[in-house]
């Protein structure tokens, strides 16, 4: 959703503090968003995370001369707080939030999906890998062949497989050892044939559920959001693009919570109002326009949410 992202960050046109004129791109991927924002703001610098080393290796080709304005971090965005504190330990006072804006475009890049060797795509045959970070230990093969049936039910249910979770777990255990993504797809097809799940075939959701487990995606996202909140300068925005409802629920839940009055804090002088951290600007998630959906079918499931930190507590209270 490049147009929506540029629009969301257009407040940077009037950003007055040069010391925090810096963005965090938590998911560099193909570098599209970082490249776009660097082009638009010639004084902007970006800290870009990706846990997939291969994504960061492409940065010089994607960014050209603008690469000098980017610090690349090969780590999970779940470690954003610690890694950012390390990066700015010598240059920023500990209580100065370093980022004028924070962006995360969750899920997989097309490079990851298109490379069958990574094991992410349910349509092509490949190894049961699914690690975004190829140095991490847990693989899809270990989840599918090593977890007991009850743990598998939990993986499928968490990942959105719903009423078919128990049948899928039973099918996986019966089909062991699974060796390739084609083996997993066969189990999905058998369960789908029996259950006649309506709508999209079950494979897509099952692959997604296994990937969420392999990459510990729920915990990373929660830890990222908690860190991002502390790293955002007053007036800045956090924009997150999600591709499934599990992620979107977590993001919407955090943004809603941050925009509520903090009843542990003391009331604002004069007004008697309780302070708030900022405002959730997307009570309903934004979706891609029809043109983008036509060009890029993945965009159809994209949901964008935006939170803005208040410039002052009084301003936030007044805004609402
Ligand atoms: C949808 S792509 C990002 C595309 C990017 N915005 C662009 O414009 O090209 C998602 C990227 O996020 C990375 N990613 C997913 N989870 C991550 C995590 N926990 N920490 C760091 N990177 C992550 C993936 O490796 C992938 O490269």
PDB file of N, CA and C in Angstrom, residues 29-30 50 52 54-55 58 105-127 129-132 134 181 185 203-209 211 215 217 243-244 296-301:
ATOM      1  N   UNK A  29      12.300  -6.048   3.836  1.00  0.00           N
ATOM      2  CA  UNK A  29      11.799  -6.866   2.721  1.00  0.00           C
ATOM      3  C   UNK A  29      12.477  -6.525   1.403  1.00  0.00           C
ATOM      4  N   UNK A  30      11.675  -6.163   0.397  1.00  0.00           N
ATOM      5  CA  UNK A  30      12.237  -5.777  -0.902  1.00  0.00           C
ATOM      6  C   UNK A  30      12.697  -4.329  -0.908  1.00  0.00           C
ATOM      7  N   UNK A  50      15.392  -6.385   9.227  1.00  0.00           N
ATOM      8  CA  UNK A  50      14.785  -7.586   8.647  1.00  0.00           C
ATOM      9  C   UNK A  50      15.494  -8.786   9.243  1.00  0.00           C
ATOM     10  N   UNK A  52      15.575 -11.595   7.892  1.00  0.00           N
ATOM     11  CA  UNK A  52      16.059 -12.400   6.778  1.00  0.00           C
ATOM     12  C   UNK A  52      17.271 -11.710   6.152  1.00  0.00           C
ATOM     13  N   UNK A  54      18.949 -12.390   3.617  1.00  0.00           N
ATOM     14  CA  UNK A  54      18.903 -12.254   2.150  1.00  0.00           C
ATOM     15  C   UNK A  54      18.212 -10.969   1.725  1.00  0.00           C
ATOM     16  N   UNK A  55      17.217 -10.533   2.512  1.00  0.00           N
ATOM     17  CA  UNK A  55      16.522  -9.276   2.191  1.00  0.00           C
ATOM     18  C   UNK A  55      17.508  -8.114   2.291  1.00  0.00           C
ATOM     19  N   UNK A  58      20.086  -7.389  -0.475  1.00  0.00           N
ATOM     20  CA  UNK A  58      19.636  -6.721  -1.708  1.00  0.00           C
ATOM     21  C   UNK A  58      19.603  -5.196  -1.564  1.00  0.00           C
ATOM     22  N   UNK A 105       5.487  -3.776   7.875  1.00  0.00           N
ATOM     23  CA  UNK A 105       4.668  -4.375   6.810  1.00  0.00           C
ATOM     24  C   UNK A 105       4.865  -5.887   7.004  1.00  0.00           C
ATOM     25  N   UNK A 106       3.947  -6.489   7.747  1.00  0.00           N
ATOM     26  CA  UNK A 106       4.204  -7.827   8.293  1.00  0.00           C
ATOM     27  C   UNK A 106       4.134  -8.930   7.230  1.00  0.00           C
ATOM     28  N   UNK A 107       4.543 -10.104   7.638  1.00  0.00           N
ATOM     29  CA  UNK A 107       4.393 -11.270   6.759  1.00  0.00           C
ATOM     30  C   UNK A 107       5.603 -11.510   5.883  1.00  0.00           C
ATOM     31  N   UNK A 108       5.343 -12.026   4.691  1.00  0.00           N
ATOM     32  CA  UNK A 108       6.417 -12.472   3.812  1.00  0.00           C
ATOM     33  C   UNK A 108       6.598 -11.527   2.637  1.00  0.00           C
ATOM     34  N   UNK A 109       7.822 -11.460   2.137  1.00  0.00           N
ATOM     35  CA  UNK A 109       8.068 -10.682   0.918  1.00  0.00           C
ATOM     36  C   UNK A 109       7.831 -11.597  -0.282  1.00  0.00           C
ATOM     37  N   UNK A 110       7.685 -11.001  -1.458  1.00  0.00           N
ATOM     38  CA  UNK A 110       7.498 -11.862  -2.639  1.00  0.00           C
ATOM     39  C   UNK A 110       8.761 -12.677  -2.920  1.00  0.00           C
ATOM     40  N   UNK A 111       9.936 -12.145  -2.540  1.00  0.00           N
ATOM     41  CA  UNK A 111      11.164 -12.944  -2.734  1.00  0.00           C
ATOM     42  C   UNK A 111      11.094 -14.226  -1.909  1.00  0.00           C
ATOM     43  N   UNK A 112      10.595 -14.119  -0.695  1.00  0.00           N
ATOM     44  CA  UNK A 112      10.499 -15.322   0.158  1.00  0.00           C
ATOM     45  C   UNK A 112       9.448 -16.290  -0.393  1.00  0.00           C
ATOM     46  N   UNK A 113       8.312 -15.731  -0.819  1.00  0.00           N
ATOM     47  CA  UNK A 113       7.232 -16.594  -1.322  1.00  0.00           C
ATOM     48  C   UNK A 113       7.604 -17.279  -2.634  1.00  0.00           C
ATOM     49  N   UNK A 114       8.346 -16.545  -3.465  1.00  0.00           N
ATOM     50  CA  UNK A 114       8.653 -17.087  -4.795  1.00  0.00           C
ATOM     51  C   UNK A 114       9.795 -18.095  -4.787  1.00  0.00           C
ATOM     52  N   UNK A 115      10.556 -18.156  -3.698  1.00  0.00           N
ATOM     53  CA  UNK A 115      11.684 -19.088  -3.643  1.00  0.00           C
ATOM     54  C   UNK A 115      11.223 -20.398  -2.989  1.00  0.00           C
ATOM     55  N   UNK A 116      10.986 -21.418  -3.805  1.00  0.00           N
ATOM     56  CA  UNK A 116      10.399 -22.655  -3.266  1.00  0.00           C
ATOM     57  C   UNK A 116      11.323 -23.329  -2.253  1.00  0.00           C
ATOM     58  N   UNK A 117      12.624 -23.009  -2.307  1.00  0.00           N
ATOM     59  CA  UNK A 117      13.591 -23.583  -1.353  1.00  0.00           C
ATOM     60  C   UNK A 117      13.320 -23.144   0.088  1.00  0.00           C
ATOM     61  N   UNK A 118      12.566 -22.026   0.260  1.00  0.00           N
ATOM     62  CA  UNK A 118      12.300 -21.531   1.604  1.00  0.00           C
ATOM     63  C   UNK A 118      11.128 -22.269   2.260  1.00  0.00           C
ATOM     64  N   UNK A 119      10.306 -22.945   1.432  1.00  0.00           N
ATOM     65  CA  UNK A 119       9.218 -23.766   1.970  1.00  0.00           C
ATOM     66  C   UNK A 119       7.990 -22.995   2.427  1.00  0.00           C
ATOM     67  N   UNK A 120       7.846 -21.715   1.998  1.00  0.00           N
ATOM     68  CA  UNK A 120       6.694 -20.919   2.455  1.00  0.00           C
ATOM     69  C   UNK A 120       5.445 -21.131   1.593  1.00  0.00           C
ATOM     70  N   UNK A 121       5.666 -21.461   0.316  1.00  0.00           N
ATOM     71  CA  UNK A 121       4.541 -21.438  -0.623  1.00  0.00           C
ATOM     72  C   UNK A 121       3.839 -22.786  -0.680  1.00  0.00           C
ATOM     73  N   UNK A 122       2.526 -22.763  -0.529  1.00  0.00           N
ATOM     74  CA  UNK A 122       1.811 -24.047  -0.552  1.00  0.00           C
ATOM     75  C   UNK A 122       1.601 -24.556  -1.970  1.00  0.00           C
ATOM     76  N   UNK A 123       1.824 -23.685  -2.957  1.00  0.00           N
ATOM     77  CA  UNK A 123       1.597 -24.117  -4.345  1.00  0.00           C
ATOM     78  C   UNK A 123       2.805 -24.820  -4.941  1.00  0.00           C
ATOM     79  N   UNK A 124       4.020 -24.571  -4.395  1.00  0.00           N
ATOM     80  CA  UNK A 124       5.192 -25.222  -4.994  1.00  0.00           C
ATOM     81  C   UNK A 124       5.813 -26.196  -3.997  1.00  0.00           C
ATOM     82  N   UNK A 125       6.540 -27.169  -4.533  1.00  0.00           N
ATOM     83  CA  UNK A 125       7.121 -28.191  -3.670  1.00  0.00           C
ATOM     84  C   UNK A 125       8.482 -27.716  -3.154  1.00  0.00           C
ATOM     85  N   UNK A 126       8.705 -27.900  -1.871  1.00  0.00           N
ATOM     86  CA  UNK A 126       9.989 -27.480  -1.302  1.00  0.00           C
ATOM     87  C   UNK A 126      10.206 -28.128   0.040  1.00  0.00           C
ATOM     88  N   UNK A 127      11.343 -27.837   0.677  1.00  0.00           N
ATOM     89  CA  UNK A 127      11.618 -28.421   1.994  1.00  0.00           C
ATOM     90  C   UNK A 127      10.709 -27.808   3.059  1.00  0.00           C
ATOM     91  N   UNK A 129      10.794 -25.904   5.647  1.00  0.00           N
ATOM     92  CA  UNK A 129      11.695 -24.997   6.365  1.00  0.00           C
ATOM     93  C   UNK A 129      10.881 -23.861   7.008  1.00  0.00           C
ATOM     94  N   UNK A 130      10.489 -22.876   6.223  1.00  0.00           N
ATOM     95  CA  UNK A 130       9.651 -21.734   6.648  1.00  0.00           C
ATOM     96  C   UNK A 130      10.307 -20.796   7.648  1.00  0.00           C
ATOM     97  N   UNK A 131      11.630 -20.856   7.823  1.00  0.00           N
ATOM     98  CA  UNK A 131      12.285 -19.897   8.729  1.00  0.00           C
ATOM     99  C   UNK A 131      12.550 -18.596   7.983  1.00  0.00           C
ATOM    100  N   UNK A 132      12.141 -17.469   8.557  1.00  0.00           N
ATOM    101  CA  UNK A 132      12.511 -16.188   7.941  1.00  0.00           C
ATOM    102  C   UNK A 132      13.999 -15.939   8.191  1.00  0.00           C
ATOM    103  N   UNK A 134      17.292 -17.779   8.602  1.00  0.00           N
ATOM    104  CA  UNK A 134      17.783 -19.137   8.349  1.00  0.00           C
ATOM    105  C   UNK A 134      18.786 -19.625   9.380  1.00  0.00           C
ATOM    106  N   UNK A 181       6.873 -29.814   1.451  1.00  0.00           N
ATOM    107  CA  UNK A 181       5.639 -29.039   1.521  1.00  0.00           C
ATOM    108  C   UNK A 181       4.511 -29.775   0.776  1.00  0.00           C
ATOM    109  N   UNK A 185       0.731 -30.469   1.990  1.00  0.00           N
ATOM    110  CA  UNK A 185      -0.432 -30.105   1.162  1.00  0.00           C
ATOM    111  C   UNK A 185      -1.369 -31.300   0.986  1.00  0.00           C
ATOM    112  N   UNK A 203      -5.162 -25.165   2.715  1.00  0.00           N
ATOM    113  CA  UNK A 203      -3.680 -25.166   2.675  1.00  0.00           C
ATOM    114  C   UNK A 203      -3.082 -23.820   3.058  1.00  0.00           C
ATOM    115  N   UNK A 204      -3.656 -22.763   2.514  1.00  0.00           N
ATOM    116  CA  UNK A 204      -3.077 -21.439   2.743  1.00  0.00           C
ATOM    117  C   UNK A 204      -3.038 -21.105   4.233  1.00  0.00           C
ATOM    118  N   UNK A 205      -4.136 -21.416   4.921  1.00  0.00           N
ATOM    119  CA  UNK A 205      -4.217 -21.094   6.346  1.00  0.00           C
ATOM    120  C   UNK A 205      -3.313 -22.023   7.154  1.00  0.00           C
ATOM    121  N   UNK A 206      -3.247 -23.294   6.762  1.00  0.00           N
ATOM    122  CA  UNK A 206      -2.394 -24.249   7.482  1.00  0.00           C
ATOM    123  C   UNK A 206      -0.921 -23.839   7.346  1.00  0.00           C
ATOM    124  N   UNK A 207      -0.500 -23.502   6.129  1.00  0.00           N
ATOM    125  CA  UNK A 207       0.897 -23.083   5.934  1.00  0.00           C
ATOM    126  C   UNK A 207       1.184 -21.830   6.773  1.00  0.00           C
ATOM    127  N   UNK A 208       0.231 -20.931   6.796  1.00  0.00           N
ATOM    128  CA  UNK A 208       0.403 -19.703   7.563  1.00  0.00           C
ATOM    129  C   UNK A 208       0.530 -20.016   9.061  1.00  0.00           C
ATOM    130  N   UNK A 209      -0.289 -20.960   9.533  1.00  0.00           N
ATOM    131  CA  UNK A 209      -0.261 -21.317  10.959  1.00  0.00           C
ATOM    132  C   UNK A 209       1.102 -21.910  11.342  1.00  0.00           C
ATOM    133  N   UNK A 211       3.932 -21.393   9.792  1.00  0.00           N
ATOM    134  CA  UNK A 211       4.914 -20.310   9.680  1.00  0.00           C
ATOM    135  C   UNK A 211       4.891 -19.395  10.919  1.00  0.00           C
ATOM    136  N   UNK A 215       8.261 -19.019  13.316  1.00  0.00           N
ATOM    137  CA  UNK A 215       8.911 -17.716  13.475  1.00  0.00           C
ATOM    138  C   UNK A 215       8.481 -16.965  14.732  1.00  0.00           C
ATOM    139  N   UNK A 217       5.782 -15.613  15.631  1.00  0.00           N
ATOM    140  CA  UNK A 217       5.344 -14.310  15.121  1.00  0.00           C
ATOM    141  C   UNK A 217       4.491 -13.518  16.112  1.00  0.00           C
ATOM    142  N   UNK A 243      -1.607  -8.970   7.480  1.00  0.00           N
ATOM    143  CA  UNK A 243      -2.195  -9.784   6.419  1.00  0.00           C
ATOM    144  C   UNK A 243      -3.146 -10.856   6.932  1.00  0.00           C
ATOM    145  N   UNK A 244      -3.291 -10.969   8.244  1.00  0.00           N
ATOM    146  CA  UNK A 244      -4.324 -11.875   8.744  1.00  0.00           C
ATOM    147  C   UNK A 244      -4.880 -11.344  10.057  1.00  0.00           C
ATOM    148  N   UNK A 296      -1.682  -6.505  -7.659  1.00  0.00           N
ATOM    149  CA  UNK A 296      -1.020  -7.348  -6.678  1.00  0.00           C
ATOM    150  C   UNK A 296      -2.078  -8.060  -5.823  1.00  0.00           C
ATOM    151  N   UNK A 297      -2.399  -9.310  -6.153  1.00  0.00           N
ATOM    152  CA  UNK A 297      -3.473 -10.016  -5.451  1.00  0.00           C
ATOM    153  C   UNK A 297      -3.240 -10.138  -3.936  1.00  0.00           C
ATOM    154  N   UNK A 298      -1.955 -10.119  -3.494  1.00  0.00           N
ATOM    155  CA  UNK A 298      -1.673 -10.203  -2.051  1.00  0.00           C
ATOM    156  C   UNK A 298      -2.248  -8.994  -1.302  1.00  0.00           C
ATOM    157  N   UNK A 299      -2.325  -7.856  -2.015  1.00  0.00           N
ATOM    158  CA  UNK A 299      -2.793  -6.626  -1.368  1.00  0.00           C
ATOM    159  C   UNK A 299      -4.234  -6.760  -0.882  1.00  0.00           C
ATOM    160  N   UNK A 300      -4.963  -7.742  -1.451  1.00  0.00           N
ATOM    161  CA  UNK A 300      -6.378  -7.889  -1.080  1.00  0.00           C
ATOM    162  C   UNK A 300      -6.572  -8.156   0.403  1.00  0.00           C
ATOM    163  N   UNK A 301      -5.601  -8.845   1.024  1.00  0.00           N
ATOM    164  CA  UNK A 301      -5.793  -9.126   2.450  1.00  0.00           C
ATOM    165  C   UNK A 301      -5.037  -8.141   3.349  1.00  0.00           C
TER     166      UNK A 301
END
